XYZ file of C-alpha atoms in Angstrom:
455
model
C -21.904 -79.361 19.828
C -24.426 -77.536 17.818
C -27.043 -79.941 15.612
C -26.827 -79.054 11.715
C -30.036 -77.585 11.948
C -28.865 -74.644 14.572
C -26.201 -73.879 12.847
C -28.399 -73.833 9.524
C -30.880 -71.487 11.404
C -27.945 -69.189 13.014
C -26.740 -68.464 9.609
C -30.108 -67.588 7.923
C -30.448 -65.135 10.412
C -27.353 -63.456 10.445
C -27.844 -63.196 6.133
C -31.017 -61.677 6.893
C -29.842 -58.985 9.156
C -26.942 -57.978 6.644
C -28.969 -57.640 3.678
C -31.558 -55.419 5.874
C -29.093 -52.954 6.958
C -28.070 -53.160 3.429
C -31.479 -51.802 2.542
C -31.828 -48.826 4.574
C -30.237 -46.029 2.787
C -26.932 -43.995 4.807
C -27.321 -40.336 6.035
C -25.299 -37.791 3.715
C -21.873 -37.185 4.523
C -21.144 -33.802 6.460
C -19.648 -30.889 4.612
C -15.763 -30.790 5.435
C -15.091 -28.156 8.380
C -13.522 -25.017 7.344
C -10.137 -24.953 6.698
C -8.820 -23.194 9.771
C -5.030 -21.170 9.229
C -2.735 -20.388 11.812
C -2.695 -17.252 13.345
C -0.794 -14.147 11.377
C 2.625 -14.754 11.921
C 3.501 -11.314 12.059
C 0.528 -10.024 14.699
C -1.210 -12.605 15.541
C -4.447 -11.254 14.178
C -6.540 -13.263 11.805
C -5.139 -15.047 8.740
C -6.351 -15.037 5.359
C -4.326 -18.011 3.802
C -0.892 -18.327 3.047
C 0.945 -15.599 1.606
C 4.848 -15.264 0.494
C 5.461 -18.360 2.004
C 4.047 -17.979 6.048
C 0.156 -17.706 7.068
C -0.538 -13.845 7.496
C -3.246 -11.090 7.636
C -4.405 -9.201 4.806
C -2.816 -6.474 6.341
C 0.858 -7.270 6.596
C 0.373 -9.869 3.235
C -0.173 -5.688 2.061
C 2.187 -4.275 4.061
C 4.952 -6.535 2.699
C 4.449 -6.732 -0.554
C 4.447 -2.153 -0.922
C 7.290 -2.607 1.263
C 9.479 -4.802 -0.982
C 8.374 -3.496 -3.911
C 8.885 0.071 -3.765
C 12.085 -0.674 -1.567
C 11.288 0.787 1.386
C 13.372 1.965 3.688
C 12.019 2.673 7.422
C 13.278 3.729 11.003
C 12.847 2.630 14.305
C 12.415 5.589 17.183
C 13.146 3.279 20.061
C 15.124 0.643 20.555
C 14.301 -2.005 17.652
C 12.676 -4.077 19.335
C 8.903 -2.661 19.629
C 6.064 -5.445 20.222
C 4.291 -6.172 17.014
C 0.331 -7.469 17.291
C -2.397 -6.493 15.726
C -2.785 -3.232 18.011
C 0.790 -1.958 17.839
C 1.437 -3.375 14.039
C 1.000 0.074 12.360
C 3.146 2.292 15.204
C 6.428 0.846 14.060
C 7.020 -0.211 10.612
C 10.648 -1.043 10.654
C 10.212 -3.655 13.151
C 6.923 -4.940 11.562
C 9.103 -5.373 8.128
C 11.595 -7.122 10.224
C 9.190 -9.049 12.179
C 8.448 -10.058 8.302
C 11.633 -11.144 7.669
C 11.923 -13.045 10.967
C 8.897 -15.325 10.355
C 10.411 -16.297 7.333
C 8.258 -14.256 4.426
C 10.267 -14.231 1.276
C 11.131 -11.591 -0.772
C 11.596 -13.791 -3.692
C 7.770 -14.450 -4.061
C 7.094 -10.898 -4.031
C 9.285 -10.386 -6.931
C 7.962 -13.760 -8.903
C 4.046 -12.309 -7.806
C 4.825 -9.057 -9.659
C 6.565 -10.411 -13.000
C 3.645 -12.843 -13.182
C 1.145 -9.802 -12.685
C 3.271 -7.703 -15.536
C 3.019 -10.685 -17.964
C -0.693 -10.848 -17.454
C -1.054 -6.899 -17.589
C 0.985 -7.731 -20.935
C -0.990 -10.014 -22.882
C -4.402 -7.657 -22.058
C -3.066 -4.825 -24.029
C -4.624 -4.347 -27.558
C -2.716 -4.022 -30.413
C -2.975 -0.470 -31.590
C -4.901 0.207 -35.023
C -3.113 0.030 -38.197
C -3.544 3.179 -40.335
C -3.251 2.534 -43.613
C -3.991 4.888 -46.611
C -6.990 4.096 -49.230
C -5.601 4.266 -52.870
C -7.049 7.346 -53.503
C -5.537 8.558 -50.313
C -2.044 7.385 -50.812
C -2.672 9.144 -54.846
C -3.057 12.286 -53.054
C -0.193 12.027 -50.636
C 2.017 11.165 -53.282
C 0.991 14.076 -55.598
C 1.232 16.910 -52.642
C 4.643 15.318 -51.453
C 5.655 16.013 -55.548
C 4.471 19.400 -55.258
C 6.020 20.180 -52.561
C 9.621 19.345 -52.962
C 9.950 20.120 -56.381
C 8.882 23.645 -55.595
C 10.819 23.896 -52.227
C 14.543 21.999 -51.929
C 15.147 20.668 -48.502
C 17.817 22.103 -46.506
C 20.150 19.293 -47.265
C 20.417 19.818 -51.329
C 21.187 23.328 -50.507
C 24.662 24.680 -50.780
C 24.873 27.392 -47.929
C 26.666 30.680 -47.445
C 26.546 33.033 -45.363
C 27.156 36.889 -45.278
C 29.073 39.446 -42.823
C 26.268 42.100 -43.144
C 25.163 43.610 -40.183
C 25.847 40.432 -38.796
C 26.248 41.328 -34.866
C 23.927 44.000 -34.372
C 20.141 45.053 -34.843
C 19.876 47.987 -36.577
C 16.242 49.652 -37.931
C 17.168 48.006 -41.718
C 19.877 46.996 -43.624
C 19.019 47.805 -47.309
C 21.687 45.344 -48.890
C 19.880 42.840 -47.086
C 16.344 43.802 -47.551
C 16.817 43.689 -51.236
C 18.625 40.428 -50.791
C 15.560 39.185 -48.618
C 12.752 40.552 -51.137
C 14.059 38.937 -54.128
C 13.967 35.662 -52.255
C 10.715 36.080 -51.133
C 9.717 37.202 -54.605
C 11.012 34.058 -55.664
C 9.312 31.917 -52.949
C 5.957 33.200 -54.084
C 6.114 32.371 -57.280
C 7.016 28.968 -56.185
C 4.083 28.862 -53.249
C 1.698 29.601 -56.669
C 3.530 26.941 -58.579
C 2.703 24.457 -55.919
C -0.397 25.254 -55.712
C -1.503 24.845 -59.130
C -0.277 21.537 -58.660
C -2.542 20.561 -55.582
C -5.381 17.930 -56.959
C -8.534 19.840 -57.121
C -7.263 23.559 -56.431
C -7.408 24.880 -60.620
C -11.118 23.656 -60.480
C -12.191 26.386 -58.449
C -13.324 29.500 -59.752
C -10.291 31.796 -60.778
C -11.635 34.595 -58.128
C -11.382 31.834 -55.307
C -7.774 30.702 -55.907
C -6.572 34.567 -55.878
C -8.135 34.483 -52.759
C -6.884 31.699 -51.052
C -3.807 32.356 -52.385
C -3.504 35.973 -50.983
C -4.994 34.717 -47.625
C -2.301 31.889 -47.311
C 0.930 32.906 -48.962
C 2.068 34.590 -45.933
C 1.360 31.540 -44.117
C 3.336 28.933 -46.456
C 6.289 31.725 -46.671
C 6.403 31.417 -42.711
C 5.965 27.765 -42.291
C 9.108 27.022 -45.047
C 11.491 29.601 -44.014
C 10.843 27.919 -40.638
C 11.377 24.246 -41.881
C 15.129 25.241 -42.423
C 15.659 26.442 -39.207
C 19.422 25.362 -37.599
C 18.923 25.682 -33.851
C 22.938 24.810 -33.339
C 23.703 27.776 -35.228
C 20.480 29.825 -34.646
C 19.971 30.312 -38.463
C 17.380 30.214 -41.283
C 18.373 29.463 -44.698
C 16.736 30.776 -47.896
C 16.005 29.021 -51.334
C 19.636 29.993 -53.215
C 21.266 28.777 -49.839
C 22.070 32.298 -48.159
C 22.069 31.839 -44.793
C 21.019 34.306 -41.989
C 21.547 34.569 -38.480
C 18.836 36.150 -35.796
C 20.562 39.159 -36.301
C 20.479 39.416 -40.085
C 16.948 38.173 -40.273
C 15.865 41.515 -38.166
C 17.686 43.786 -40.113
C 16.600 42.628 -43.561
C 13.124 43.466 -42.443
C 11.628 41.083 -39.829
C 12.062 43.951 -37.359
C 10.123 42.906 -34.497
C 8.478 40.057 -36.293
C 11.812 37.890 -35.585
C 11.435 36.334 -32.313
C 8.188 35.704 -33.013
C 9.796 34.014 -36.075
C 12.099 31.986 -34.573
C 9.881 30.698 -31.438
C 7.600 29.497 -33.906
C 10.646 27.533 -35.573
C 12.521 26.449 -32.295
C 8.380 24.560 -31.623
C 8.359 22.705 -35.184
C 11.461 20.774 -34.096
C 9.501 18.616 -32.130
C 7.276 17.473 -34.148
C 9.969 16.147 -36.389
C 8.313 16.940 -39.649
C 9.318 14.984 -43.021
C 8.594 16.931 -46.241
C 5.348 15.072 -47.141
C 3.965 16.552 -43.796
C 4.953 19.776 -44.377
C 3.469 19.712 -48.098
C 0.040 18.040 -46.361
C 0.363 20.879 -43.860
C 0.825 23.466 -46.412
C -1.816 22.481 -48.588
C -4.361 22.202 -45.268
C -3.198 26.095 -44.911
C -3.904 27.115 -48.810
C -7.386 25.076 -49.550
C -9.175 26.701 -46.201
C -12.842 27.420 -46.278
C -13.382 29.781 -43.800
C -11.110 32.104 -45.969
C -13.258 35.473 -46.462
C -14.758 36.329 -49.558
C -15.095 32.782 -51.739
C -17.286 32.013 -53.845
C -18.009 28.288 -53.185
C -16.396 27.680 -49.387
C -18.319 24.631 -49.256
C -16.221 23.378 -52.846
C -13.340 24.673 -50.631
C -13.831 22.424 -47.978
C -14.614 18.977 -50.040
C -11.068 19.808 -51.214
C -9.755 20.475 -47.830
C -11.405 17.051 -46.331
C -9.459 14.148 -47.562
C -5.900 16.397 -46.733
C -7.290 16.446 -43.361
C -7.329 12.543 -43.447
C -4.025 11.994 -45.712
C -2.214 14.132 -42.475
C -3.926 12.214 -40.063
C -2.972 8.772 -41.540
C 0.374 9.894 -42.516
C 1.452 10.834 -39.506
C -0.026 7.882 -36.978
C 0.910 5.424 -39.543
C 4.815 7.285 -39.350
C 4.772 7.649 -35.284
C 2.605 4.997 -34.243
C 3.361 5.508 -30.428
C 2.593 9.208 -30.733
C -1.094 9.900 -31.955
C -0.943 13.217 -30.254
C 1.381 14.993 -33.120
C -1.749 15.162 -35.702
C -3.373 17.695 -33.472
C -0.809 19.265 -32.732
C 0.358 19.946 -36.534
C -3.136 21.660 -36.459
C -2.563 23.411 -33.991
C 0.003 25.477 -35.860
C -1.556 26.000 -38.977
C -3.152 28.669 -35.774
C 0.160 30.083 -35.149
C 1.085 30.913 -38.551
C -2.147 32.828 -39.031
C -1.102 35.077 -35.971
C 2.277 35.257 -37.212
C 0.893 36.762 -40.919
C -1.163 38.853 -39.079
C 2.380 40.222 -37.417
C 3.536 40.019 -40.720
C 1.100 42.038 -42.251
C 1.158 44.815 -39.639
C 5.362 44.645 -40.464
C 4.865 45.309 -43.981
C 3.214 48.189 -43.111
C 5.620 50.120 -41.065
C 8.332 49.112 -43.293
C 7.143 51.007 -46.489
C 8.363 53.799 -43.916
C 11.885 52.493 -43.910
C 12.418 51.523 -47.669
C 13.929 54.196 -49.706
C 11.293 52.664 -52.778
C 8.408 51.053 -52.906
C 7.770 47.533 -52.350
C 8.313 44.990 -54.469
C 5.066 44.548 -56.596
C 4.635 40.979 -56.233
C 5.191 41.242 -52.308
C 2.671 44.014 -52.669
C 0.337 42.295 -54.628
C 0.381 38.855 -52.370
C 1.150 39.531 -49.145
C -0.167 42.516 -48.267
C -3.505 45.186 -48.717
C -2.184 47.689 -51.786
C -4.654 50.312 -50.425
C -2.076 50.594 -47.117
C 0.840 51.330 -49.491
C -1.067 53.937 -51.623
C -1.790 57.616 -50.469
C -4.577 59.449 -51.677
C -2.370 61.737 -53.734
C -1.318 58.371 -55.776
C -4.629 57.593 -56.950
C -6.218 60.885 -57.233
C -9.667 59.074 -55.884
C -11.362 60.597 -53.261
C -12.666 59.273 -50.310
C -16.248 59.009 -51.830
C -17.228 55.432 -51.990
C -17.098 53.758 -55.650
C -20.911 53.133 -56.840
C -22.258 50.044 -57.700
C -21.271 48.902 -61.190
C -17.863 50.541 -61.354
C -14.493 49.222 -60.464
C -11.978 52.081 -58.923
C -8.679 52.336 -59.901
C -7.118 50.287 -56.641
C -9.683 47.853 -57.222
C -8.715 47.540 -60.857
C -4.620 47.242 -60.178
C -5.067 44.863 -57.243
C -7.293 42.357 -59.281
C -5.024 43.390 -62.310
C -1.690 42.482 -60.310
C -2.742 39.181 -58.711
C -4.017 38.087 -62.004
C -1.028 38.789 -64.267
C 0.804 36.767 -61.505
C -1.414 33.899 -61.295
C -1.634 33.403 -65.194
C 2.316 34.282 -65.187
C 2.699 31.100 -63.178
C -0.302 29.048 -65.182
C 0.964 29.101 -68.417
C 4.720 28.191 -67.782
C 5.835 25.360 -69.305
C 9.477 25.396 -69.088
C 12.577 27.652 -69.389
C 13.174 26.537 -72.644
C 9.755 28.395 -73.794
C 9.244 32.155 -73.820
C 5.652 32.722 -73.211
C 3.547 35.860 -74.701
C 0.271 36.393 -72.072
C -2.624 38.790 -73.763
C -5.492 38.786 -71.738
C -8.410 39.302 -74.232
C -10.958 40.621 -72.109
C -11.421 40.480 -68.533
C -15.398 41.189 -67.146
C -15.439 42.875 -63.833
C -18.846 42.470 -62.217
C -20.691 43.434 -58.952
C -22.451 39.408 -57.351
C -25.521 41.382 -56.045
C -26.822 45.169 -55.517
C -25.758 46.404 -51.970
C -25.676 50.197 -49.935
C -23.459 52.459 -51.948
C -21.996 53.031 -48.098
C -20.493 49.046 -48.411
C -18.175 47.638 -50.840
C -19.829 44.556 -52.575
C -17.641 41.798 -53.125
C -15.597 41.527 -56.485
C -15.651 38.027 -58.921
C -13.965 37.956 -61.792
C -15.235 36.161 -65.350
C -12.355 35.559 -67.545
C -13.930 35.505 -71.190
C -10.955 34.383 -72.870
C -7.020 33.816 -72.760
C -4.568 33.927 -75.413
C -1.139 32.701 -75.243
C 0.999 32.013 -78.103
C 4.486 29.378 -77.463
C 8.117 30.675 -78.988
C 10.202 27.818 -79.708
């Protein structure tokens, strides 16, 4: 047996040996080994992880997924049974897809890995921008939208009829009809002048300028709103008083070859399902144009034009929010109509052939260049060119016409009023000395109007 004082020493050095290896500080734990997947499943070939619920390539993971998703539907040229590895993977894919199957990779996840992808594709997407007008803006809308319909009745508050003349075939001109169609578009002009007067900004140009952009645009509105009541069903246009013309009728009361042209540009308005507020903006974009020749103050013009540039814009994205293409696109015809009143002024010349009388003097006046109706003979001028400082006598009645018509318009109150126009004294003055060869543009200084009310 072992004396108290061994087993005293035995201990002591046994607590000493512990508390030295205590002491000595342990070597860092290795990094784990890499995890280490099974071969593909499919063709053997390396695997990338885990994918649709078997270890797999990158290349059949890809390969199974397009094919589930865009339903895929392959062929075998042998006997369905080809060897699939990672050399003879891509020569067959019907058995590869099967091969898929047969390993056990599940549709299912393909489906859940695409909603989840959707739903994260969703929340990304950025709420489009809010248009919304300024006060001043949504002032001006409001005004122009007035204007507009309470000089032009939409096609539903009209009560249409229709006529039998020369209703089934084109003939050079029908003369019932052309008179029918000139005192309508008589009419329409004096309501295209109305509505213009009634545009914010457009009586604070000089009066020179507003004959002018109303003489460059009228043609253009008369277009676009004759248009606006198109019926494609019925292949119809319907005027102011309701009468209601087919494709036929419209030729023969004076369109002549302008009609197709006509009712193309109609059949491409439909699209752009227009509201009357758009066609008002649209209108008023044609009338107060800048680039109009011969004004005074085009860059006045074009401060007025601005913020009906930006009332459209607004309008319409606020109206089709999914569809910010149809602002340029209303643009785009304000183009159209200026080729069509081109047509429309080349018409109006070959048809003061086929009228018995002559045109209509507010037609005339508006729409088209007097000096192409008059012949020589009329006027008695000769071709010598008027010298500076004098006014010749188709200067005189063109200025003379579009201003009676203008002030006609300006001064109505109501129909309850008749209203006596004597223009006092009208200056007619050259802007600058130019070559008696050119003629120098025209403005006109209105000294002073005089109109007295009947009650």
């Amino acid at each position: 047996l072992a004396t108290a004082a061994e087993v005293e020493s035995r201990f002591a050095v046994e607590t000493q040996s512990t508390s030295s290896e205590e002491m000595v500080p342990s070597s860092p734990s290795p990094p784990p080994p890499p995890r280490v997947y099974k071969p593909c499943f499919v063709c053997q070939d390396k695997s990338s992880g885990y994918h649709y619920g078997v270890s797999s390539c990158e290349g059949c993971k890809g390969f199974f997924r397009r094919s589930i998703q865009k339903n895929m539907v392959y062929t075998c040229h042998r006997d369905k049974n080809c060897q699939i590895n990672k050399v003879t993977r891509n020569r067959c894919q019907y058995c590869r897809l099967q091969k898929c199957f047969e390993v056990g990779m599940s549709k299912e996840a393909v489906r859940n890995d695409r909603n989840k992808k959707k739903k994260e594709v969703k929340e990304e997407v950025v709420v489009p921008e809010s248009y919304e007008l300024s006060g001043e803006l949504e002032e001006l809308v409001n005004k122009v939208s007035k204007a507009h319909k309470e000089t032009f009745p939409s096609l539903c508050q009209l009560g249409k009829y229709t006529t039998n003349s020369s209703a089934d075939q084109r003939v050079q001109l029908d003369l019932g009809l052309w008179d029918k169609f000139s005192e309508l578009s008589t009419k329409c002009i004096i309501k295209i002048v109305e509505f213009a007067k009634r545009l914010p900004g457009f009586t604070t140009l000089t009066i020179a300028d507003q004959i002018t952009l109303l003489k460059s645009a009228c043609l253009d509105i008369l277009m676009l709103r004759i248009c606006t009541r198109y019926t494609p069903e019925q292949d119809t246009m319907t005027f102011s008083d309701g009468l209601t013309l087919n494709r036929t009728q419209m030729h023969n009361a004076g369109f002549g070859p302008l009609t197709d042209l006509v009712f193309a540009f109609a059949g491409q308005l439909l699209p752009l399902e227009m509201d009357d507020t758009e066609t008002g903006l649209l209108s008023a974009i044609c009338l107060i144009c800048g680039d109009r020749q011969d004004l005074e103050e085009p860059q006045k013009v074009d401060r007025l034009q601005e913020p009906l540039l930006e009332a459209l814009k607004i309008y319409t994205r606020r109206r089709r929010p999914n569809k910010p293409h149809m602002f340029p696109r209303m643009l785009m015809k304000v183009t159209d109509l200026r080729g069509i009143s081109t047509k429309g002024a080349e018409r109006a010349i070959t048809l003061k052939t086929e009228i018995p009388g002559p045109m209509p003097p507010l037609i005339r006046e508006m729409l088209e260049n007097p000096e192409a109706f008059e012949d020589s003979s009329d006027s008695g001028e000769s071709s010598t060119p008027t010298p500076p400082g004098r006014v010749s006598v188709r200067q005189m009645h063109l200025l003379k016409g579009l201003f009676e018509v203008l002030l006609k318009v300006w001064f109505q109150a109501s129909g309850r009023e008749c209203i006596l126009l004597s223009v006092a004294a009208i200056l007619l003055k050259w802007d600058r000395p130019t070559p008696r060869t050119a003629l120098p543009p025209l403005s006109l200084n209105v000294r002073y109007v005089h109109y007295v009310r009947y009650f």
